[in-house]
Short mmCIF file of C-alpha atoms in Angstrom, two decimals:
data_model
loop_
_atom_site.label_atom_id
_atom_site.label_comp_id
_atom_site.label_asym_id
_atom_site.label_seq_id
_atom_site.Cartn_x
_atom_site.Cartn_y
_atom_site.Cartn_z
CA UNK A 1 -10.16 20.90 13.96
CA UNK A 2 -6.45 20.85 13.15
CA UNK A 3 -4.51 24.08 13.45
CA UNK A 4 -3.61 24.15 9.77
CA UNK A 5 -3.48 27.36 7.70
CA UNK A 6 -5.99 27.59 4.88
CA UNK A 7 -4.63 26.80 1.42
CA UNK A 8 -6.20 26.17 -1.92
CA UNK A 9 -6.12 22.61 -3.19
CA UNK A 10 -5.27 23.70 -6.71
CA UNK A 11 -1.85 24.45 -8.22
CA UNK A 12 0.21 26.88 -6.12
CA UNK A 13 0.82 30.46 -7.19
CA UNK A 14 4.53 30.58 -6.47
CA UNK A 15 6.25 28.91 -3.54
CA UNK A 16 3.40 27.99 -1.13
CA UNK A 17 2.69 24.23 -1.18
CA UNK A 18 -0.69 22.87 -2.09
CA UNK A 19 -3.02 21.70 0.65
CA UNK A 20 -2.73 18.12 -0.62
CA UNK A 21 1.06 18.27 -0.18
CA UNK A 22 0.69 19.44 3.41
CA UNK A 23 -1.80 16.64 4.09
CA UNK A 24 0.84 14.19 2.92
CA UNK A 25 2.75 14.94 6.11
CA UNK A 26 -0.20 13.95 8.32
CA UNK A 27 -1.42 10.71 9.78
CA UNK A 28 -4.30 9.16 7.84
CA UNK A 29 -6.63 9.70 10.82
CA UNK A 30 -5.92 13.43 10.81
CA UNK A 31 -6.53 13.64 7.07
CA UNK A 32 -9.88 11.87 7.41
CA UNK A 33 -10.90 14.22 10.23
CA UNK A 34 -9.90 17.28 8.19
CA UNK A 35 -12.37 16.56 5.37
CA UNK A 36 -14.73 19.33 6.50
CA UNK A 37 -15.67 20.84 3.13
CA UNK A 38 -15.44 20.18 -0.59
CA UNK A 39 -12.07 21.86 -0.94
CA UNK A 40 -10.46 19.77 1.79
CA UNK A 41 -12.14 16.58 0.56
CA UNK A 42 -10.67 17.13 -2.92
CA UNK A 43 -7.25 17.78 -1.38
CA UNK A 44 -7.49 14.53 0.61
CA UNK A 45 -8.06 12.54 -2.58
CA UNK A 46 -4.75 13.87 -3.96
CA UNK A 47 -2.69 13.52 -0.78
CA UNK A 48 -0.02 10.81 -0.56
CA UNK A 49 -0.13 9.61 3.05
CA UNK A 50 3.48 8.79 3.85
CA UNK A 51 5.06 6.66 6.55
CA UNK A 52 8.59 8.02 6.60
CA UNK A 53 8.86 8.74 10.32
CA UNK A 54 12.67 8.80 10.18
CA UNK A 55 12.56 11.94 8.04
CA UNK A 56 9.17 13.50 8.51
CA UNK A 57 8.73 14.06 12.23
CA UNK A 58 8.56 17.42 13.93
CA UNK A 59 11.77 16.57 15.82
CA UNK A 60 13.93 15.76 12.83
CA UNK A 61 12.58 17.77 9.93
CA UNK A 62 10.06 20.63 9.66
CA UNK A 63 7.28 20.83 7.13
CA UNK A 64 7.79 22.89 3.98
CA UNK A 65 8.12 26.61 4.61
CA UNK A 66 4.82 28.37 4.19
CA UNK A 67 4.72 31.80 2.53
CA UNK A 68 8.41 32.16 3.24
CA UNK A 69 7.80 32.28 7.01
CA UNK A 70 8.85 28.74 7.87
CA UNK A 71 7.48 27.18 11.04
CA UNK A 72 7.14 23.71 12.54
CA UNK A 73 3.64 22.39 13.08
CA UNK A 74 3.54 20.85 16.58
CA UNK A 75 0.87 18.28 15.76
CA UNK A 76 3.10 16.43 13.30
CA UNK A 77 3.97 13.00 14.72
CA UNK A 78 5.25 9.63 13.62
CA UNK A 79 3.02 8.24 10.90
CA UNK A 80 1.10 5.03 11.47
CA UNK A 81 -0.04 2.21 9.28
CA UNK A 82 -3.72 1.63 8.63
CA UNK A 83 -4.50 -1.45 10.74
CA UNK A 84 -7.29 -3.77 9.60
CA UNK A 85 -8.19 -5.68 12.76
CA UNK A 86 -11.91 -4.95 13.15
CA UNK A 87 -14.89 -5.14 10.85
CA UNK A 88 -15.32 -1.37 11.18
CA UNK A 89 -11.74 -0.81 9.99
CA UNK A 90 -12.38 -3.02 6.98
CA UNK A 91 -15.59 -1.16 6.12
CA UNK A 92 -13.62 2.07 6.25
CA UNK A 93 -10.94 0.54 4.02
CA UNK A 94 -13.64 -0.19 1.43
CA UNK A 95 -14.37 3.55 1.22
CA UNK A 96 -10.74 4.66 1.25
CA UNK A 97 -10.05 4.24 -2.52
CA UNK A 98 -12.46 7.11 -3.17
CA UNK A 99 -11.91 9.35 -0.14
CA UNK A 100 -8.19 8.70 0.50
CA UNK A 101 -6.68 6.88 -2.50
CA UNK A 102 -3.17 8.06 -1.62
CA UNK A 103 -2.90 5.71 1.38
CA UNK A 104 0.56 4.14 1.32
CA UNK A 105 0.65 1.64 4.20
CA UNK A 106 -1.77 -1.15 5.17
CA UNK A 107 -1.48 -3.67 8.01
CA UNK A 108 -3.58 -6.85 7.73
CA UNK A 109 -3.81 -8.82 10.95
CA UNK A 110 -6.23 -11.02 12.87
CA UNK A 111 -9.57 -9.65 13.98
CA UNK A 112 -9.45 -8.51 17.60
CA UNK A 113 -6.68 -10.88 18.57
CA UNK A 114 -8.30 -14.02 17.14
CA UNK A 115 -7.46 -15.32 13.66
CA UNK A 116 -11.09 -16.02 12.73
CA UNK A 117 -13.27 -13.69 14.77
CA UNK A 118 -14.21 -10.10 15.39
CA UNK A 119 -16.80 -7.83 16.91
CA UNK A 120 -19.36 -5.58 15.29
CA UNK A 121 -22.08 -3.21 16.38
CA UNK A 122 -25.60 -4.45 15.64
CA UNK A 123 -28.85 -2.61 16.28
CA UNK A 124 -31.40 -4.33 18.50
CA UNK A 125 -34.43 -2.08 18.58
CA UNK A 126 -33.03 1.29 19.58
CA UNK A 127 -30.04 -0.12 21.48
CA UNK A 128 -26.60 -0.72 19.99
CA UNK A 129 -24.93 -3.83 21.37
CA UNK A 130 -21.64 -5.59 20.76
CA UNK A 131 -22.13 -8.94 19.02
CA UNK A 132 -19.79 -11.68 17.96
CA UNK A 133 -18.98 -11.99 14.22
CA UNK A 134 -16.76 -14.72 12.75
CA UNK A 135 -14.60 -13.17 10.06
CA UNK A 136 -12.03 -14.23 7.53
CA UNK A 137 -10.79 -13.17 4.12
CA UNK A 138 -12.04 -14.99 1.06
CA UNK A 139 -10.14 -18.19 0.38
CA UNK A 140 -7.61 -18.14 -2.42
CA UNK A 141 -6.55 -20.96 -4.70
CA UNK A 142 -5.51 -24.27 -3.12
CA UNK A 143 -6.79 -23.60 0.43
CA UNK A 144 -5.95 -26.04 3.20
CA UNK A 145 -8.33 -27.94 5.49
CA UNK A 146 -8.96 -24.80 7.56
CA UNK A 147 -11.40 -23.67 4.84
CA UNK A 148 -13.80 -26.42 5.97
CA UNK A 149 -13.71 -25.27 9.59
CA UNK A 150 -14.37 -21.64 8.57
CA UNK A 151 -17.04 -22.38 5.96
CA UNK A 152 -19.74 -20.39 7.78
CA UNK A 153 -17.60 -17.32 8.47
CA UNK A 154 -18.27 -13.97 6.84
CA UNK A 155 -15.67 -13.69 4.05
CA UNK A 156 -14.15 -10.31 3.25
CA UNK A 157 -12.63 -9.36 -0.08
CA UNK A 158 -8.88 -8.90 0.35
CA UNK A 159 -8.42 -7.67 -3.23
CA UNK A 160 -9.55 -4.23 -2.06
CA UNK A 161 -5.91 -3.39 -1.30
CA UNK A 162 -5.05 -3.51 -5.01
CA UNK A 163 -7.19 -0.39 -5.44
CA UNK A 164 -4.49 1.74 -3.81
CA UNK A 165 -2.19 2.62 -6.69
CA UNK A 166 0.34 4.36 -4.42
CA UNK A 167 0.61 1.60 -1.81
CA UNK A 168 4.20 1.39 -0.58
CA UNK A 169 4.11 -0.81 2.53
CA UNK A 170 2.07 -3.95 3.24
CA UNK A 171 2.32 -5.90 6.50
CA UNK A 172 0.46 -9.21 6.87
CA UNK A 173 0.70 -10.77 10.33
CA UNK A 174 -1.52 -13.63 11.53
CA UNK A 175 -4.15 -12.58 9.02
CA UNK A 176 -6.96 -15.11 8.26
CA UNK A 177 -5.80 -15.79 4.71
CA UNK A 178 -6.00 -19.28 3.22
CA UNK A 179 -4.56 -20.37 -0.13
CA UNK A 180 -2.78 -18.50 -2.92
CA UNK A 181 -3.53 -14.89 -3.87
CA UNK A 182 -1.27 -14.22 -6.87
CA UNK A 183 -2.98 -11.08 -8.12
CA UNK A 184 -4.76 -9.94 -4.96
CA UNK A 185 -1.61 -9.73 -2.84
CA UNK A 186 1.43 -10.19 -5.04
CA UNK A 187 0.59 -8.08 -8.05
CA UNK A 188 1.02 -4.62 -6.51
CA UNK A 189 3.67 -2.98 -8.68
CA UNK A 190 4.07 0.11 -6.49
CA UNK A 191 4.94 -1.84 -3.32
CA UNK A 192 8.34 -1.12 -1.76
CA UNK A 193 8.06 -3.05 1.51
CA UNK A 194 6.42 -6.43 2.18
CA UNK A 195 6.32 -8.09 5.60
CA UNK A 196 4.55 -11.46 6.04
CA UNK A 197 4.69 -13.16 9.45
CA UNK A 198 2.96 -16.12 11.10
CA UNK A 199 0.51 -16.88 8.28
CA UNK A 200 0.15 -20.64 8.54
CA UNK A 201 -2.44 -21.09 5.77
CA UNK A 202 -1.21 -18.46 3.30
CA UNK A 203 0.48 -20.16 0.34
CA UNK A 204 2.82 -18.26 -1.97
CA UNK A 205 5.99 -18.79 -3.98
CA UNK A 206 8.99 -16.50 -4.25
CA UNK A 207 8.78 -16.38 -8.05
CA UNK A 208 5.29 -14.84 -8.25
CA UNK A 209 6.20 -12.48 -5.41
CA UNK A 210 9.33 -11.19 -7.12
CA UNK A 211 7.68 -10.88 -10.54
CA UNK A 212 4.57 -9.14 -9.23
CA UNK A 213 6.47 -6.64 -7.06
CA UNK A 214 9.52 -5.57 -9.11
CA UNK A 215 10.30 -2.50 -6.97
CA UNK A 216 10.60 -4.21 -3.57
CA UNK A 217 13.23 -2.74 -1.26
CA UNK A 218 12.34 -4.61 1.95
CA UNK A 219 11.18 -8.22 2.06
CA UNK A 220 10.58 -9.94 5.41
CA UNK A 221 9.12 -13.47 5.50
CA UNK A 222 8.92 -15.13 8.90
CA UNK A 223 7.16 -18.30 10.10
CA UNK A 224 5.22 -19.04 6.92
CA UNK A 225 5.17 -22.85 6.54
CA UNK A 226 3.43 -22.79 3.12
CA UNK A 227 5.89 -20.39 1.48
CA UNK A 228 8.05 -22.13 -1.12
CA UNK A 229 10.40 -21.49 -4.01
CA UNK A 230 14.02 -21.13 -5.06
CA UNK A 231 15.99 -18.29 -3.51
CA UNK A 232 17.65 -17.54 -6.85
CA UNK A 233 14.41 -16.12 -8.32
CA UNK A 234 15.06 -12.98 -6.27
CA UNK A 235 17.82 -12.07 -8.72
CA UNK A 236 15.33 -9.78 -10.50
CA UNK A 237 15.35 -7.57 -7.36
CA UNK A 238 19.12 -7.08 -7.34
CA UNK A 239 18.89 -3.38 -8.16
CA UNK A 240 16.33 -2.47 -5.49
CA UNK A 241 16.54 -4.86 -2.53
CA UNK A 242 17.84 -3.31 0.71
CA UNK A 243 16.62 -5.81 3.31
CA UNK A 244 15.94 -9.53 3.01
CA UNK A 245 14.83 -11.65 5.96
CA UNK A 246 13.78 -15.29 5.63
CA UNK A 247 13.12 -17.09 8.93
CA UNK A 248 11.32 -20.35 9.68
CA UNK A 249 10.03 -20.84 6.15
CA UNK A 250 10.81 -24.55 5.98
CA UNK A 251 9.73 -25.10 2.36
CA UNK A 252 12.25 -22.57 1.00
CA UNK A 253 15.12 -25.03 0.78
CA UNK A 254 16.72 -24.51 -2.63
CA UNK A 255 19.10 -21.88 -3.89
CA UNK A 256 22.64 -20.71 -3.09
CA UNK A 257 22.57 -17.57 -0.96
CA UNK A 258 26.01 -16.51 -2.20
CA UNK A 259 24.48 -15.05 -5.38
CA UNK A 260 23.19 -12.22 -3.14
CA UNK A 261 26.74 -10.98 -2.50
CA UNK A 262 26.65 -8.88 -5.67
CA UNK A 263 23.48 -6.98 -4.71
CA UNK A 264 24.74 -3.38 -4.57
CA UNK A 265 22.09 -1.92 -2.23
CA UNK A 266 21.56 -4.80 0.19
CA UNK A 267 22.06 -3.55 3.75
CA UNK A 268 20.48 -6.29 5.90
CA UNK A 269 20.47 -10.01 5.09
CA UNK A 270 19.00 -12.40 7.66
CA UNK A 271 18.84 -16.06 6.67
CA UNK A 272 19.58 -17.34 10.17
CA UNK A 273 16.70 -19.84 10.20
CA UNK A 274 16.63 -20.68 6.51
CA UNK A 275 17.59 -24.00 4.92
CA UNK A 276 19.30 -22.74 1.77
CA UNK A 277 22.90 -23.61 0.91
CA UNK A 278 26.16 -21.75 0.22
CA UNK A 279 29.93 -22.10 0.51
CA UNK A 280 31.13 -19.55 3.08
CA UNK A 281 34.76 -20.14 2.13
CA UNK A 282 34.06 -18.27 -1.12
CA UNK A 283 33.19 -15.14 0.86
CA UNK A 284 35.44 -12.10 0.32
CA UNK A 285 35.77 -8.77 2.11
CA UNK A 286 34.48 -6.97 -0.99
CA UNK A 287 31.24 -9.01 -1.09
CA UNK A 288 27.94 -7.50 0.06
CA UNK A 289 29.43 -4.03 -0.50
CA UNK A 290 26.79 -2.05 1.44
CA UNK A 291 25.73 -4.65 4.01
CA UNK A 292 25.68 -3.71 7.69
CA UNK A 293 24.20 -6.95 9.03
CA UNK A 294 24.82 -10.36 7.51
CA UNK A 295 23.23 -13.36 9.23
CA UNK A 296 24.06 -16.43 7.18
CA UNK A 297 22.14 -19.74 7.28
CA UNK A 298 23.26 -23.10 8.65
CA UNK A 299 26.09 -23.64 6.19
CA UNK A 300 29.16 -24.04 8.43
CA UNK A 301 30.50 -27.53 7.78
CA UNK A 302 32.46 -27.92 11.04
CA UNK A 303 34.05 -26.08 13.93
CA UNK A 304 37.37 -26.37 12.10
CA UNK A 305 36.00 -24.51 9.09
CA UNK A 306 35.31 -21.47 11.29
CA UNK A 307 39.04 -20.87 11.73
CA UNK A 308 39.48 -20.67 7.95
CA UNK A 309 36.90 -17.88 7.49
CA UNK A 310 37.55 -15.78 10.61
CA UNK A 311 39.94 -13.42 8.82
CA UNK A 312 37.29 -12.66 6.16
CA UNK A 313 34.51 -12.13 8.70
CA UNK A 314 36.78 -9.85 10.72
CA UNK A 315 37.68 -7.97 7.54
CA UNK A 316 33.99 -7.34 6.85
CA UNK A 317 33.61 -5.84 10.33
CA UNK A 318 36.63 -3.56 9.80
CA UNK A 319 35.57 -2.11 6.47
CA UNK A 320 35.79 1.68 6.48
CA UNK A 321 32.86 2.54 4.22
CA UNK A 322 30.37 -0.13 5.29
CA UNK A 323 31.44 -2.25 8.29
CA UNK A 324 29.39 -5.45 8.43
CA UNK A 325 28.64 -7.60 11.50
CA UNK A 326 28.16 -11.26 10.59
CA UNK A 327 26.93 -14.54 12.03
CA UNK A 328 26.97 -18.04 10.54
CA UNK A 329 25.45 -21.22 11.96
CA UNK A 330 26.69 -24.77 12.13
CA UNK A 331 25.05 -27.05 9.55
CA UNK A 332 22.70 -29.73 10.86
CA UNK A 333 24.53 -32.18 8.56
CA UNK A 334 27.84 -31.50 10.32
CA UNK A 335 29.39 -34.27 12.39
CA UNK A 336 29.83 -31.68 15.17
CA UNK A 337 26.10 -30.92 15.34
CA UNK A 338 23.65 -32.24 17.93
CA UNK A 339 20.14 -31.14 18.91
CA UNK A 340 18.60 -29.90 22.14
CA UNK A 341 18.95 -32.36 25.03
CA UNK A 342 15.88 -34.54 25.59
CA UNK A 343 14.84 -37.16 28.13
CA UNK A 344 11.70 -39.28 27.69
CA UNK A 345 10.62 -37.07 24.81
CA UNK A 346 10.87 -33.79 26.78
CA UNK A 347 13.42 -31.06 26.25
CA UNK A 348 15.57 -30.60 29.34
CA UNK A 349 18.12 -28.05 28.20
CA UNK A 350 19.02 -24.97 26.23
CA UNK A 351 19.82 -24.50 22.54
CA UNK A 352 23.50 -25.33 21.99
CA UNK A 353 25.75 -22.36 21.07
CA UNK A 354 26.30 -23.28 17.42
CA UNK A 355 26.30 -19.76 15.95
CA UNK A 356 29.63 -18.12 15.18
CA UNK A 357 29.20 -14.40 15.90
CA UNK A 358 31.55 -11.58 15.00
CA UNK A 359 31.57 -8.82 17.63
CA UNK A 360 32.76 -5.24 17.31
CA UNK A 361 33.32 -3.21 20.48
CA UNK A 362 34.64 0.22 19.62
CA UNK A 363 37.71 -0.27 17.41
CA UNK A 364 38.19 -3.86 18.60
CA UNK A 365 36.89 -6.94 16.76
CA UNK A 366 36.41 -10.40 18.24
CA UNK A 367 34.32 -13.55 17.93
CA UNK A 368 32.43 -16.06 20.05
CA UNK A 369 30.12 -19.06 19.85
CA UNK A 370 26.57 -18.30 20.94
CA UNK A 371 23.01 -19.49 20.43
CA UNK A 372 20.14 -17.60 18.83
CA UNK A 373 17.74 -17.63 21.77
CA UNK A 374 16.33 -14.36 23.11
CA UNK A 375 15.47 -15.36 26.69
CA UNK A 376 17.86 -18.25 27.31
CA UNK A 377 20.95 -16.93 25.62
CA UNK A 378 24.27 -18.61 26.38
CA UNK A 379 27.63 -17.67 24.89
CA UNK A 380 31.19 -18.86 25.08
CA UNK A 381 33.89 -16.38 26.06
CA UNK A 382 34.80 -13.62 23.64
CA UNK A 383 38.11 -14.06 21.83
CA UNK A 384 39.55 -10.75 20.65
CA UNK A 385 41.49 -10.47 17.41
CA UNK A 386 42.81 -6.96 18.14
CA UNK A 387 44.81 -5.58 21.07
CA UNK A 388 43.20 -3.47 23.78
CA UNK A 389 42.69 0.15 22.62
CA UNK A 390 44.92 2.79 24.23
CA UNK A 391 43.04 6.06 23.72
CA UNK A 392 40.75 7.17 26.54
CA UNK A 393 37.76 7.58 24.27
CA UNK A 394 38.38 4.24 22.58
CA UNK A 395 38.66 2.46 25.95
CA UNK A 396 35.41 4.05 27.14
CA UNK A 397 33.61 3.07 23.95
CA UNK A 398 35.02 -0.46 24.20
CA UNK A 399 33.93 -0.94 27.82
CA UNK A 400 30.41 0.30 27.11
CA UNK A 401 30.08 -2.02 24.11
CA UNK A 402 31.24 -5.02 26.15
CA UNK A 403 28.76 -4.15 28.90
CA UNK A 404 25.90 -4.20 26.39
CA UNK A 405 27.10 -7.48 24.91
CA UNK A 406 27.06 -9.18 28.32
CA UNK A 407 23.86 -7.55 29.60
CA UNK A 408 21.69 -10.56 28.63
CA UNK A 409 24.13 -13.22 29.86
CA UNK A 410 23.41 -13.17 33.60
CA UNK A 411 22.95 -16.96 33.85
CA UNK A 412 25.48 -17.84 31.19
CA UNK A 413 26.39 -21.53 31.43
CA UNK A 414 29.42 -21.22 29.14
CA UNK A 415 31.41 -18.66 31.08
CA UNK A 416 35.05 -19.72 31.03
CA UNK A 417 34.57 -21.89 27.93
CA UNK A 418 35.95 -20.92 24.52
CA UNK A 419 34.06 -23.42 22.36
CA UNK A 420 30.88 -25.54 22.43
CA UNK A 421 30.97 -28.75 24.44
CA UNK A 422 30.91 -32.31 23.23
CA UNK A 423 27.47 -33.92 23.13
CA UNK A 424 28.14 -35.94 26.30
CA UNK A 425 29.38 -32.88 28.23
CA UNK A 426 26.43 -30.83 26.94
CA UNK A 427 23.92 -33.39 28.24
CA UNK A 428 25.63 -33.42 31.63
CA UNK A 429 25.44 -29.62 31.75
CA UNK A 430 21.71 -29.71 30.90
CA UNK A 431 21.02 -32.23 33.67
CA UNK A 432 22.88 -30.05 36.15
CA UNK A 433 20.90 -27.03 34.96
CA UNK A 434 17.61 -28.93 35.34
CA UNK A 435 18.47 -30.10 38.86
CA UNK A 436 19.55 -26.61 39.88
CA UNK A 437 16.25 -25.18 38.67
CA UNK A 438 14.30 -27.86 40.51
CA UNK A 439 16.05 -27.13 43.79
CA UNK A 440 15.66 -23.38 43.34
CA UNK A 441 11.94 -23.78 42.69
CA UNK A 442 11.54 -25.99 45.72
CA UNK A 443 13.44 -23.52 47.90
CA UNK A 444 11.26 -20.62 46.79
CA UNK A 445 8.08 -22.60 47.36
CA UNK A 446 9.14 -23.60 50.89
CA UNK A 447 9.97 -19.96 51.63
CA UNK A 448 6.47 -18.90 50.52
CA UNK A 449 4.87 -21.61 52.67
CA UNK A 450 6.99 -20.56 55.66
CA UNK A 451 5.95 -16.91 55.45
CA UNK A 452 2.28 -17.79 54.95
CA UNK A 453 2.02 -16.52 51.37
CA UNK A 454 1.09 -20.05 50.23
CA UNK A 455 -0.89 -22.60 52.20
CA UNK A 456 -0.77 -26.28 51.40
CA UNK A 457 -4.18 -27.85 50.63
CA UNK A 458 -5.88 -28.93 53.87
CA UNK A 459 -3.06 -27.54 56.01
CA UNK A 460 -5.09 -24.78 57.70
CA UNK A 461 -8.19 -26.98 58.12
CA UNK A 462 -6.17 -29.75 59.75
CA UNK A 463 -4.65 -27.28 62.17
CA UNK A 464 -8.06 -25.91 63.15
CA UNK A 465 -9.44 -29.40 63.61
CA UNK A 466 -6.52 -30.31 65.84
CA UNK A 467 -7.12 -27.32 68.10
CA UNK A 468 -10.84 -28.05 68.38
CA UNK A 469 -10.23 -31.71 69.24
CA UNK A 470 -7.75 -30.72 71.91
CA UNK A 471 -10.22 -28.36 73.55
CA UNK A 472 -12.97 -30.97 73.48
CA UNK A 473 -10.71 -33.59 75.06
CA UNK A 474 -9.72 -31.16 77.80
CA UNK A 475 -13.38 -30.44 78.63
CA UNK A 476 -14.18 -34.14 78.72
CA UNK A 477 -11.29 -34.86 81.07
CA UNK A 478 -12.37 -32.03 83.32
CA UNK A 479 -15.88 -33.45 83.50
CA UNK A 480 -14.63 -36.87 84.51
CA UNK A 481 -12.53 -35.41 87.33
CA UNK A 482 -15.48 -33.57 88.71
#
């Protein structure tokens, strides 16, 4: 039982908050466990289960003062989303509209790590055993061929999430959804945050999404090959949108991203792997007035064009009210562009450093060419646009920022280079890198064999056989001599 003071669920008599308001500061699991009597059950039905961990944790902000005393409740913690990844969780979700209708965050994902499977308890006699259950959500309109493969699966009704009238956050990641769900997923008017990742069979268009969710503040779409539409339809979200991320959605190819520069509340824009268009030379320091991160798509026409926009990108980073760090990628239609090195159909190298990145280290601003890889990151040398800071604090801040920038560049192949290589030089560098890795792998393997950590197949058996044969020969020779 939670250590919560007893309050009436009805309207307060003065300053004390209602029990339902206090429950709004709890995790949904704690609220469900606190439904011990009629009074608390009624309070749970009125509670709005938040997920504002930045403001509502016991470290950063106490709960409302109770009876004028004011104390922090130690069991308050970061709030979690309601994850639907087992059949039991889904069955509980079906009951939630009546017992906890104020739920505000839902996370739809695969069932127990597999897109089309799950586990459920079944009763065999008097023994409960774990049994395999193939699960999916009901197919929407225009499903792909996967619907044939999953024809015999148990289909769950995904429209249950529309029953939550106060839903604020919806995350869909690798969920077994197939087809279009215009009303079931994209007609939730109360939604403020939508995150869809790695849903290969889910089909949706930006227009129905924007029209059905007019209050969206955060929109993240990543690795959804059946997503489509024109970027310009998001203009209806200009007054609310704070974050927009579009990555690896190959069918979203139309629209000029520069219309987003007038969005007054946009703080994060990430179109780094999006195929939309835009003229970066039209960019001004006053554009994207509240942006802090601006990752533009592959719209840079040439290396030469980068020199014409550097002063604007540096000006964005030096803004006093809202400094903005930017990146822009070289267009695949540019004559300077080339792909990853290949030989005989196999990739042999790293992603070329075709992303122009603005860097801010303390008061100093610079730029460099880099790639977008996380584990094989390579960057050309930083070129600073400002002189070295003189103040002791500024120098310390600068050195620490530079250390963090170079922390993931231990095996940087472009150290000492200020710009990307020509295609011929890049291929030579990749071949050298491949040969170096081959030799290093061979050296490590030989070291393991030498110390006995690895034995070659048949090596130990051959050695034993040799020793036995030698002993037998010696005995035979001795017998002959006698």
